[in-house]
mmCIF file of C-alpha atoms in Angstrom:
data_model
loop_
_atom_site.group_PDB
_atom_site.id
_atom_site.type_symbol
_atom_site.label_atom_id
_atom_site.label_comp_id
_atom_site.label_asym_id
_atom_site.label_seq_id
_atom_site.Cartn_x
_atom_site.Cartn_y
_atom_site.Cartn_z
ATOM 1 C CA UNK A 1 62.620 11.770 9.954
ATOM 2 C CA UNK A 2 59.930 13.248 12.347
ATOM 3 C CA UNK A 3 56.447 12.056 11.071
ATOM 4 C CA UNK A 4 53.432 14.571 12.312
ATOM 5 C CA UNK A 5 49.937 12.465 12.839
ATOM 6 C CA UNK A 6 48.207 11.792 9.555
ATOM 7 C CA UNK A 7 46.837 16.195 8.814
ATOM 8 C CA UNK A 8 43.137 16.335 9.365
ATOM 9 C CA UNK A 9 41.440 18.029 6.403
ATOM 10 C CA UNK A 10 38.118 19.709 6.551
ATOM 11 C CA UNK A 11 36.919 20.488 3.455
ATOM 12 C CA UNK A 12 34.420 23.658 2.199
ATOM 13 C CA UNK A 13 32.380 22.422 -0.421
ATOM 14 C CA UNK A 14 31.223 25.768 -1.194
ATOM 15 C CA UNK A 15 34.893 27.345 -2.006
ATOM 16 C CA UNK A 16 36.594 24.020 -2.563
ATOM 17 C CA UNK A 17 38.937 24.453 0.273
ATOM 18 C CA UNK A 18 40.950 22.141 2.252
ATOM 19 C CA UNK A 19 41.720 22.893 6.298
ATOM 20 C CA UNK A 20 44.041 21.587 7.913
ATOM 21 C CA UNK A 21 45.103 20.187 11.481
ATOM 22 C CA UNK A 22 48.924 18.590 12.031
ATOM 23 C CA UNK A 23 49.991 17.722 15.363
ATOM 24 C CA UNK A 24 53.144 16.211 17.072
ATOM 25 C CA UNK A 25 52.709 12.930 18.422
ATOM 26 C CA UNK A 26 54.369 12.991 21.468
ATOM 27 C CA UNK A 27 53.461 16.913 22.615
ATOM 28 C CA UNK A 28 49.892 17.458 21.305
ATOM 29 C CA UNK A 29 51.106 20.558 19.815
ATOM 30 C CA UNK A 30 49.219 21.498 17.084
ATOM 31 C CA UNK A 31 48.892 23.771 13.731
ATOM 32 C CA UNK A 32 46.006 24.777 11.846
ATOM 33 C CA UNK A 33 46.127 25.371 8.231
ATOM 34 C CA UNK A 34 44.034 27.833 5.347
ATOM 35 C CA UNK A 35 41.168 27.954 7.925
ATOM 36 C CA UNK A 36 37.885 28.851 6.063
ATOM 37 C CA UNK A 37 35.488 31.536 7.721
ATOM 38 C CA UNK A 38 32.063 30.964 5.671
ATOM 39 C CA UNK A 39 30.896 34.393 3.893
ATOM 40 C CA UNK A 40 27.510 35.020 1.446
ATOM 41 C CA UNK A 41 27.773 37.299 -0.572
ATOM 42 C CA UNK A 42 24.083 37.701 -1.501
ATOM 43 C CA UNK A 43 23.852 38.462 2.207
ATOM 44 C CA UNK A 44 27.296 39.595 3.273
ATOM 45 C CA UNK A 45 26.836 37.283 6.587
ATOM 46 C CA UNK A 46 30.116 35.342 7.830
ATOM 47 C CA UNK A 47 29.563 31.905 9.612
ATOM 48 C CA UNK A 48 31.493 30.108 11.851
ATOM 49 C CA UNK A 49 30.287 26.441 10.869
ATOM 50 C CA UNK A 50 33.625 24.782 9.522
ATOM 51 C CA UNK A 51 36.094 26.283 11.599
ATOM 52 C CA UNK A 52 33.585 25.283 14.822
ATOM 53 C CA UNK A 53 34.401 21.663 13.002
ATOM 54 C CA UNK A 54 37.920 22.336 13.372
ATOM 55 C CA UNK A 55 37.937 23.358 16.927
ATOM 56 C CA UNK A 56 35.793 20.331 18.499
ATOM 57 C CA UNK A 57 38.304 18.284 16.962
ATOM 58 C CA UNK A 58 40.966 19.990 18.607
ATOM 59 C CA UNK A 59 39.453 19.635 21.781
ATOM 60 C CA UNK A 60 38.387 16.825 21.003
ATOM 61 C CA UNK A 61 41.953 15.052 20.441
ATOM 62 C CA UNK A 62 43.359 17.361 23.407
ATOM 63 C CA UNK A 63 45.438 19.202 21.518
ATOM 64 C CA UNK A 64 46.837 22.766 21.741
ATOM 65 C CA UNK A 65 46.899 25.113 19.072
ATOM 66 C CA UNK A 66 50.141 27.056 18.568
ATOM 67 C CA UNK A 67 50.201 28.045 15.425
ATOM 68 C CA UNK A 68 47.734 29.503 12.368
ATOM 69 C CA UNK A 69 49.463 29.207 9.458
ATOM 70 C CA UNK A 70 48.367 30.887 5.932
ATOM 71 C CA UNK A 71 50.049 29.600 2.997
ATOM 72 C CA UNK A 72 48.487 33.268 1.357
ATOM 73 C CA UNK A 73 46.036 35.734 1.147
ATOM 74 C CA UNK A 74 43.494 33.863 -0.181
ATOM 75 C CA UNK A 75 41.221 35.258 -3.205
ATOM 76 C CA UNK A 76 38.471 32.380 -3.060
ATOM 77 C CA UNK A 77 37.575 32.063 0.929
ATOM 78 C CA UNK A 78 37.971 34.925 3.475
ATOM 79 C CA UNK A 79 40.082 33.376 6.764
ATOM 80 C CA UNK A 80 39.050 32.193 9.913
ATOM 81 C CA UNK A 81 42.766 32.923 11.220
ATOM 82 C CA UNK A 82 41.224 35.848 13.460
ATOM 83 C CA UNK A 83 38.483 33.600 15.148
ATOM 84 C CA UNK A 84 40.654 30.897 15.509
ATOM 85 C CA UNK A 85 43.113 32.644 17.386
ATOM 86 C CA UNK A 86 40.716 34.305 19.569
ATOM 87 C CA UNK A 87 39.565 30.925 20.563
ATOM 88 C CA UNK A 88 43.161 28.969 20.885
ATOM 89 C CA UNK A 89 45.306 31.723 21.334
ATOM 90 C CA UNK A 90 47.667 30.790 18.554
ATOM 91 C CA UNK A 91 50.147 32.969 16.580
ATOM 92 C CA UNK A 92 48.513 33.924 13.254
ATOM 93 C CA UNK A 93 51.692 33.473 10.701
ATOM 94 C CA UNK A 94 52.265 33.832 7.365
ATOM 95 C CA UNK A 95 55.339 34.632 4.744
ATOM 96 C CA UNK A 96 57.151 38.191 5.220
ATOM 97 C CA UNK A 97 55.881 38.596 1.410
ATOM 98 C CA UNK A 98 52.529 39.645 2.439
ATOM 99 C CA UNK A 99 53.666 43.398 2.474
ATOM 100 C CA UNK A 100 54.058 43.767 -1.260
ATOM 101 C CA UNK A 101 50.433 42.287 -1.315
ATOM 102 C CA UNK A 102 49.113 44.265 1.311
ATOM 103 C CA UNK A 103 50.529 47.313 -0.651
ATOM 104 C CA UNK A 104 48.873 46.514 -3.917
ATOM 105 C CA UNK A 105 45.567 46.104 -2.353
ATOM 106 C CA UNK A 106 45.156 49.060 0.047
ATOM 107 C CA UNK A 107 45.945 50.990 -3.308
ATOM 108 C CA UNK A 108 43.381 49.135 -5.551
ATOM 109 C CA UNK A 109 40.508 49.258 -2.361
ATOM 110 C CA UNK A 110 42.025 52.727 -0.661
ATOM 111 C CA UNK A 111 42.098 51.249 2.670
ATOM 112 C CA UNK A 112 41.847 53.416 5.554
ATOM 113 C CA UNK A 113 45.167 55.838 6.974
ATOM 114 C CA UNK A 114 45.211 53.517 9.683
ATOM 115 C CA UNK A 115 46.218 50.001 7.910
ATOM 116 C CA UNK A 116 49.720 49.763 7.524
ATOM 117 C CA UNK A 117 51.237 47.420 4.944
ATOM 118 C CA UNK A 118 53.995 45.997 7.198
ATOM 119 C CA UNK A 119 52.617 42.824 8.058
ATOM 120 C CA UNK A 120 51.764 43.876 11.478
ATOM 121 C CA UNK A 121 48.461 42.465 11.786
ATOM 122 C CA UNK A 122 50.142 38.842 11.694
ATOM 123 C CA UNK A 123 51.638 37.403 15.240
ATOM 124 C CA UNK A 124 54.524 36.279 12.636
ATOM 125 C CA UNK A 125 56.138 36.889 9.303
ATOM 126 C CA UNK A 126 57.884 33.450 7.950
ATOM 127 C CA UNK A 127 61.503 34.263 5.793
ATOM 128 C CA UNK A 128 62.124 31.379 3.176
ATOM 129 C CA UNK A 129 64.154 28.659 4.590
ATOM 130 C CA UNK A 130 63.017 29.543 8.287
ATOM 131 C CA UNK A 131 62.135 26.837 10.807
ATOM 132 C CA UNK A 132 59.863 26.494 13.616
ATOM 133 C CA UNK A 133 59.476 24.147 16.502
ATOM 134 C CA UNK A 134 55.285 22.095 16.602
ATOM 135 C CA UNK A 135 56.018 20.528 19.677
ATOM 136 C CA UNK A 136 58.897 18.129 19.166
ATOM 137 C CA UNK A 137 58.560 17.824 15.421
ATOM 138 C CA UNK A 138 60.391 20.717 13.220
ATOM 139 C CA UNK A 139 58.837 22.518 10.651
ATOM 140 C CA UNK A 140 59.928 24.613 7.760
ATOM 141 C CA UNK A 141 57.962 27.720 5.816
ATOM 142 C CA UNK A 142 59.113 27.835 2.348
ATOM 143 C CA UNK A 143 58.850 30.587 -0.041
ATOM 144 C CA UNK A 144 57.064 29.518 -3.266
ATOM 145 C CA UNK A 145 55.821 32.717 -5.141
ATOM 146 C CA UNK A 146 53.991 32.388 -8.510
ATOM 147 C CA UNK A 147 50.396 32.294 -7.821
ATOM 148 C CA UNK A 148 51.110 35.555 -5.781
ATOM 149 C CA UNK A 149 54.374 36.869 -4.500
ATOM 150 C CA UNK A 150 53.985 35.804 -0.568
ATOM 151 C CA UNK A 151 52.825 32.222 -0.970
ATOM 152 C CA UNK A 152 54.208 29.798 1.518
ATOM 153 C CA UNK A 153 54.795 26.028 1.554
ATOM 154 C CA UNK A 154 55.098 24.318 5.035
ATOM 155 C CA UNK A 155 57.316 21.174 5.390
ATOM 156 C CA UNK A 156 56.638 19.112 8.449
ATOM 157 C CA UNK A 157 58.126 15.464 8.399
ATOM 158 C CA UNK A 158 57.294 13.635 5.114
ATOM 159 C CA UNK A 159 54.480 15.958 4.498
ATOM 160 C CA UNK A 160 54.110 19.517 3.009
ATOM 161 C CA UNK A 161 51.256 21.885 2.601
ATOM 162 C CA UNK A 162 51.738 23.623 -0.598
ATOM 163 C CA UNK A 163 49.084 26.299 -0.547
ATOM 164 C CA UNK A 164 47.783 27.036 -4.487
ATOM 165 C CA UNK A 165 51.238 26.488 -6.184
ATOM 166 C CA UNK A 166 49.935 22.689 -7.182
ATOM 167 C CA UNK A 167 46.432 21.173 -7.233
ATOM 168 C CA UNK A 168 46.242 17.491 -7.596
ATOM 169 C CA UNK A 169 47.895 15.848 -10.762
ATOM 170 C CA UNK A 170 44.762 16.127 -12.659
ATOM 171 C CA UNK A 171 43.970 19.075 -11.996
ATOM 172 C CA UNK A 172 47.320 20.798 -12.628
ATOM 173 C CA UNK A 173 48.396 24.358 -10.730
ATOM 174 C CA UNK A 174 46.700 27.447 -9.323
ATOM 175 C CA UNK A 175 46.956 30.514 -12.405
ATOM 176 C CA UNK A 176 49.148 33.590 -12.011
ATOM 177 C CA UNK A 177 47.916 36.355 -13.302
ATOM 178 C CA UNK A 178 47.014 37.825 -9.964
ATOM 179 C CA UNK A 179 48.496 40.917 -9.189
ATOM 180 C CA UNK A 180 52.075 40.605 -8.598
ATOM 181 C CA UNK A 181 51.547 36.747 -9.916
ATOM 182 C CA UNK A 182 53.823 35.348 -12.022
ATOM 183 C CA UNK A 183 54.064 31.813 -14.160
ATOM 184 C CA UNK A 184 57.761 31.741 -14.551
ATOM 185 C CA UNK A 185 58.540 32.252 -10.548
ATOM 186 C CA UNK A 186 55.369 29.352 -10.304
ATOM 187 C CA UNK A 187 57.085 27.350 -12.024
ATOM 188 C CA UNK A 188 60.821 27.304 -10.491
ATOM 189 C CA UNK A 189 58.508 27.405 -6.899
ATOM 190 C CA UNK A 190 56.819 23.856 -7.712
ATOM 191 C CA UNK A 191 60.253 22.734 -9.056
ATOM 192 C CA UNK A 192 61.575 23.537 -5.627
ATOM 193 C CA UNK A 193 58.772 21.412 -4.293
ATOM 194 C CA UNK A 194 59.477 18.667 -6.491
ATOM 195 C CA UNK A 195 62.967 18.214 -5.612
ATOM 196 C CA UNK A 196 61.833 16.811 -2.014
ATOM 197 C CA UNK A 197 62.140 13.359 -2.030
ATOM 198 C CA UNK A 198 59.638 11.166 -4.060
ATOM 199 C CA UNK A 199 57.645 10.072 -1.381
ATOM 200 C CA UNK A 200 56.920 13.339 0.353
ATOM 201 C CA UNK A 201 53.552 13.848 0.490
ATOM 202 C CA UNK A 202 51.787 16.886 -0.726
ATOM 203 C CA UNK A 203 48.847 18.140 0.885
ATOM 204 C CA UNK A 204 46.749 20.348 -1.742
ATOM 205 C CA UNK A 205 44.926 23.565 -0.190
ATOM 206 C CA UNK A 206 42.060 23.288 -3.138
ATOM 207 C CA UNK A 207 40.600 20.690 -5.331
ATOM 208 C CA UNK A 208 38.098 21.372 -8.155
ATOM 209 C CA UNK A 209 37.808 17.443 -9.241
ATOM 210 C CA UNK A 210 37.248 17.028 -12.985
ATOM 211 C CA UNK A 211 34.208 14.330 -14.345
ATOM 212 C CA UNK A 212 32.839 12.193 -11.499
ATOM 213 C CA UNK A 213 36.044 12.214 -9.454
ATOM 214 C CA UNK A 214 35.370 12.950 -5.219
ATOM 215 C CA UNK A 215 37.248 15.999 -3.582
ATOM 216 C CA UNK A 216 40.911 14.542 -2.890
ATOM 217 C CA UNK A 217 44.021 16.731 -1.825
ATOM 218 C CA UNK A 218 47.064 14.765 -1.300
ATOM 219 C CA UNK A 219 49.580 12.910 -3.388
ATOM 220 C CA UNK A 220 53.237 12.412 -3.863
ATOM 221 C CA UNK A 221 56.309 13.942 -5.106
ATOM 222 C CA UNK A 222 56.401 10.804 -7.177
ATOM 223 C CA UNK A 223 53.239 11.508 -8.217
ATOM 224 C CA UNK A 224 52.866 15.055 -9.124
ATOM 225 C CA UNK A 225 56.552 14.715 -11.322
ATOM 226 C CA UNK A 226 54.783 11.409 -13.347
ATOM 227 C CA UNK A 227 51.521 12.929 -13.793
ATOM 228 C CA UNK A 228 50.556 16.340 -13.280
ATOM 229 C CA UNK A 229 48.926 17.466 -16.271
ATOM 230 C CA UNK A 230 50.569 21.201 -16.249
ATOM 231 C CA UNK A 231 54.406 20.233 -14.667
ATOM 232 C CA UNK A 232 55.001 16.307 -15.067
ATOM 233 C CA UNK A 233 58.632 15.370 -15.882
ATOM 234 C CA UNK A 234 59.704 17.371 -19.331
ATOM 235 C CA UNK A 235 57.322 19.925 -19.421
ATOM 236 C CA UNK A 236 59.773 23.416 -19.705
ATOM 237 C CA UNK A 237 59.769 26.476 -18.534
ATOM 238 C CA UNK A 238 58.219 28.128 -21.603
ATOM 239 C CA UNK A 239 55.991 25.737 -22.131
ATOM 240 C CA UNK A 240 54.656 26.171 -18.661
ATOM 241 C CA UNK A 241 54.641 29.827 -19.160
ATOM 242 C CA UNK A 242 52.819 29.692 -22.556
ATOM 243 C CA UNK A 243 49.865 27.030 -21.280
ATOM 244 C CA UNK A 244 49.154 29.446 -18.158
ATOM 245 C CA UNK A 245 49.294 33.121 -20.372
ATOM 246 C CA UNK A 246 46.667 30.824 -22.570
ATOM 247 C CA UNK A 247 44.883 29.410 -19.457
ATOM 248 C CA UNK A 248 44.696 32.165 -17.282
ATOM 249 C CA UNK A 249 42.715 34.704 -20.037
ATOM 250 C CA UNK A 250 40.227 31.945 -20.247
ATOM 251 C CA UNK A 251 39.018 32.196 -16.425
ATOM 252 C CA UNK A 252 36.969 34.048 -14.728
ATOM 253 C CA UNK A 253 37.629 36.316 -11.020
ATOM 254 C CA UNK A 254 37.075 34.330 -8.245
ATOM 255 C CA UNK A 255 33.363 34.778 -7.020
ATOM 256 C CA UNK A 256 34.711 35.849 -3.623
ATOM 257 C CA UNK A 257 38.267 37.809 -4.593
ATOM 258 C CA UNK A 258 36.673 41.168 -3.456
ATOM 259 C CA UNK A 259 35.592 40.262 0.110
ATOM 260 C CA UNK A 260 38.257 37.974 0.800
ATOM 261 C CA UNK A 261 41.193 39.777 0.081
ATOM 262 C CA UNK A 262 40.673 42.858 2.119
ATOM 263 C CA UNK A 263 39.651 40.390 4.748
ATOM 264 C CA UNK A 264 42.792 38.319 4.346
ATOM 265 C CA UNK A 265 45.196 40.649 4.283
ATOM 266 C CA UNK A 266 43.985 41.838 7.953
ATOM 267 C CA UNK A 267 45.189 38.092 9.224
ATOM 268 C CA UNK A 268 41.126 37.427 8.782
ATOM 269 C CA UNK A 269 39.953 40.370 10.575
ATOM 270 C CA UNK A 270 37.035 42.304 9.459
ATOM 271 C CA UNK A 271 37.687 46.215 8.513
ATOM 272 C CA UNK A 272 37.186 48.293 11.677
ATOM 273 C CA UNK A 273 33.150 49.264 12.585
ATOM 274 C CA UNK A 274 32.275 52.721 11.378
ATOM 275 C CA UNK A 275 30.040 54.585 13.394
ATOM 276 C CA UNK A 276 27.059 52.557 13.587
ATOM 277 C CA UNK A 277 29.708 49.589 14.750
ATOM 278 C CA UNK A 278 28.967 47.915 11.550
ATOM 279 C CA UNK A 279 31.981 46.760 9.395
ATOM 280 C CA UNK A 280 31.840 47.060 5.813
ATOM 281 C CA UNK A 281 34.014 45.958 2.508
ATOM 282 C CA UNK A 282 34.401 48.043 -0.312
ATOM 283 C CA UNK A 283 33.563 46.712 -3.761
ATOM 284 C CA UNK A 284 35.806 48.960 -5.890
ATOM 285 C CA UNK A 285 34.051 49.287 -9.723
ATOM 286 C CA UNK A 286 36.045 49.061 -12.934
ATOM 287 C CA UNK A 287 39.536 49.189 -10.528
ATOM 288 C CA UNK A 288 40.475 45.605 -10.117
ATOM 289 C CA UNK A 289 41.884 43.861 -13.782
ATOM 290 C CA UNK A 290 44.103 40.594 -14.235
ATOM 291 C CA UNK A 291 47.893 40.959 -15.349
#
């Protein structure tokens, strides 16, 4: 099996975010992961900072960015996809799913004529099961809906970058009662996951670390079937469907779902200027509710 350099994760502490950089050994080719593009909200000011971090290590370990990838459209950071690829040139990609999402949301914030919901503003669209070449190694996107319906898994070598569908084993998995989420199709998605073999590592895209535990994001196959407190071994179906209905009413909207989304679904671009060549987001009242 091809085996990509150990990922490079950058983590937000504000959002709880991981980043990531893989890279081929031999070619230097390179793919970044869930890149985070820092937004207040008190001020409505973007920064830069941690995907800056991410580039001078690109440069800094001469490698060449091909690809962007976005395991979804994100509801707790807004993406750095479009900065990144302004600055690399790499191909902003994501799964083909991101239509149906696209569609819900230019309903629920009335998005202007002009945005399309065909995906269009991604270099790529990913179909389940597809493959794609990082340098010499071969990766695969894999379709894992649940937490929303376009989420994406990426499988390079031993590793695999699972987006929200699993946090780490004490922790348990992302909720999914999102629009268009669902906890039964979450559940056969991280059972697809969990079928790799039992050393696979699995690179988390969040981690909200319970008691005095540091920030960690990856684990094992092995692990995550032993332990995970929401999907171990012998947890069912309805069981897992029951515990998230139960969970998800308890929590709150993401601080951030209202900026990032519209964001996200743009491939990180802002809306276009108005007038003034200021770009704004809309903040829809009493229009956005959980399933």
């Amino acid at each position: 099996m091809q085996t990509p350099l150990n990922p490079q994760a950058f983590f937000d502490t504000v959002t709880g975010t991981v980043t990531y950089v893989v890279a081929d050994r031999g070619t230097g080719q390179a793919a970044i992961i869930d890149p985070v593009l820092g937004y207040d909200f008190k001020s409505g000011r973007t920064s830069t900072e941690l995907a800056d971090h991410v580039l001078a290590y690109v440069e800094q370990q001469g490698l060449h960015v091909g690809w962007i990838l976005e395991t979804h459209a994100h509801a707790d950071h807004l993406s750095a996809a479009h900065y990144l690829k302004a600055r690399t040139g790499g191909k902003i990609a994501i799964g083909e799913h991101i239509r149906a999402v696209q569609s819900t949301f230019k309903k629920i914030f009335n998005l202007e004529p002009l945005f399309v919901p065909d995906g269009s503003q991604f270099d790529h669209l990913f179909k389940d099961g597809e493959t794609f070449a990082l340098g010499d190694l071969e990766m695969s996107a894999l379709h894992v809906p649940g937490h929303t319906p376009a989420d994406m898994a990426y499988l390079a070598g031993d590793a695999v970058f699972v987006g929200d569908t699993l946090f780490m084993p004490d922790v348990g998995t992302a909720r999914a009662d999102f629009p268009g989420g669902d906890a039964r199709q979450l559940y056969r998605s991280i059972h697809k996951l969990l079928q790799l073999p039992a050393q696979t590592r699995i690179f988390v895209c969040h981690d909200y670390p319970p008691g005095e535990r540091v920030p960690q994001w990856e684990s094992t196959v092995g692990e995550q079937r032993k332990a995970n407190i929401h999907v171990r071994d012998g947890i069912s179906e309805d069981a897992f469907a029951a515990m998230r209905a139960a969970r998800d009413a308890t929590l709150g909207m993401p601080t951030l779902i209202l900026p990032s989304i519209q964001v996200n679904i743009r491939a990180g671009g802002l809306p276009p200027p108005e007038g003034n060549g200021v770009s704004y987001l809309k903040i829809p009242v009493n229009a956005l509710e959980v399933a």
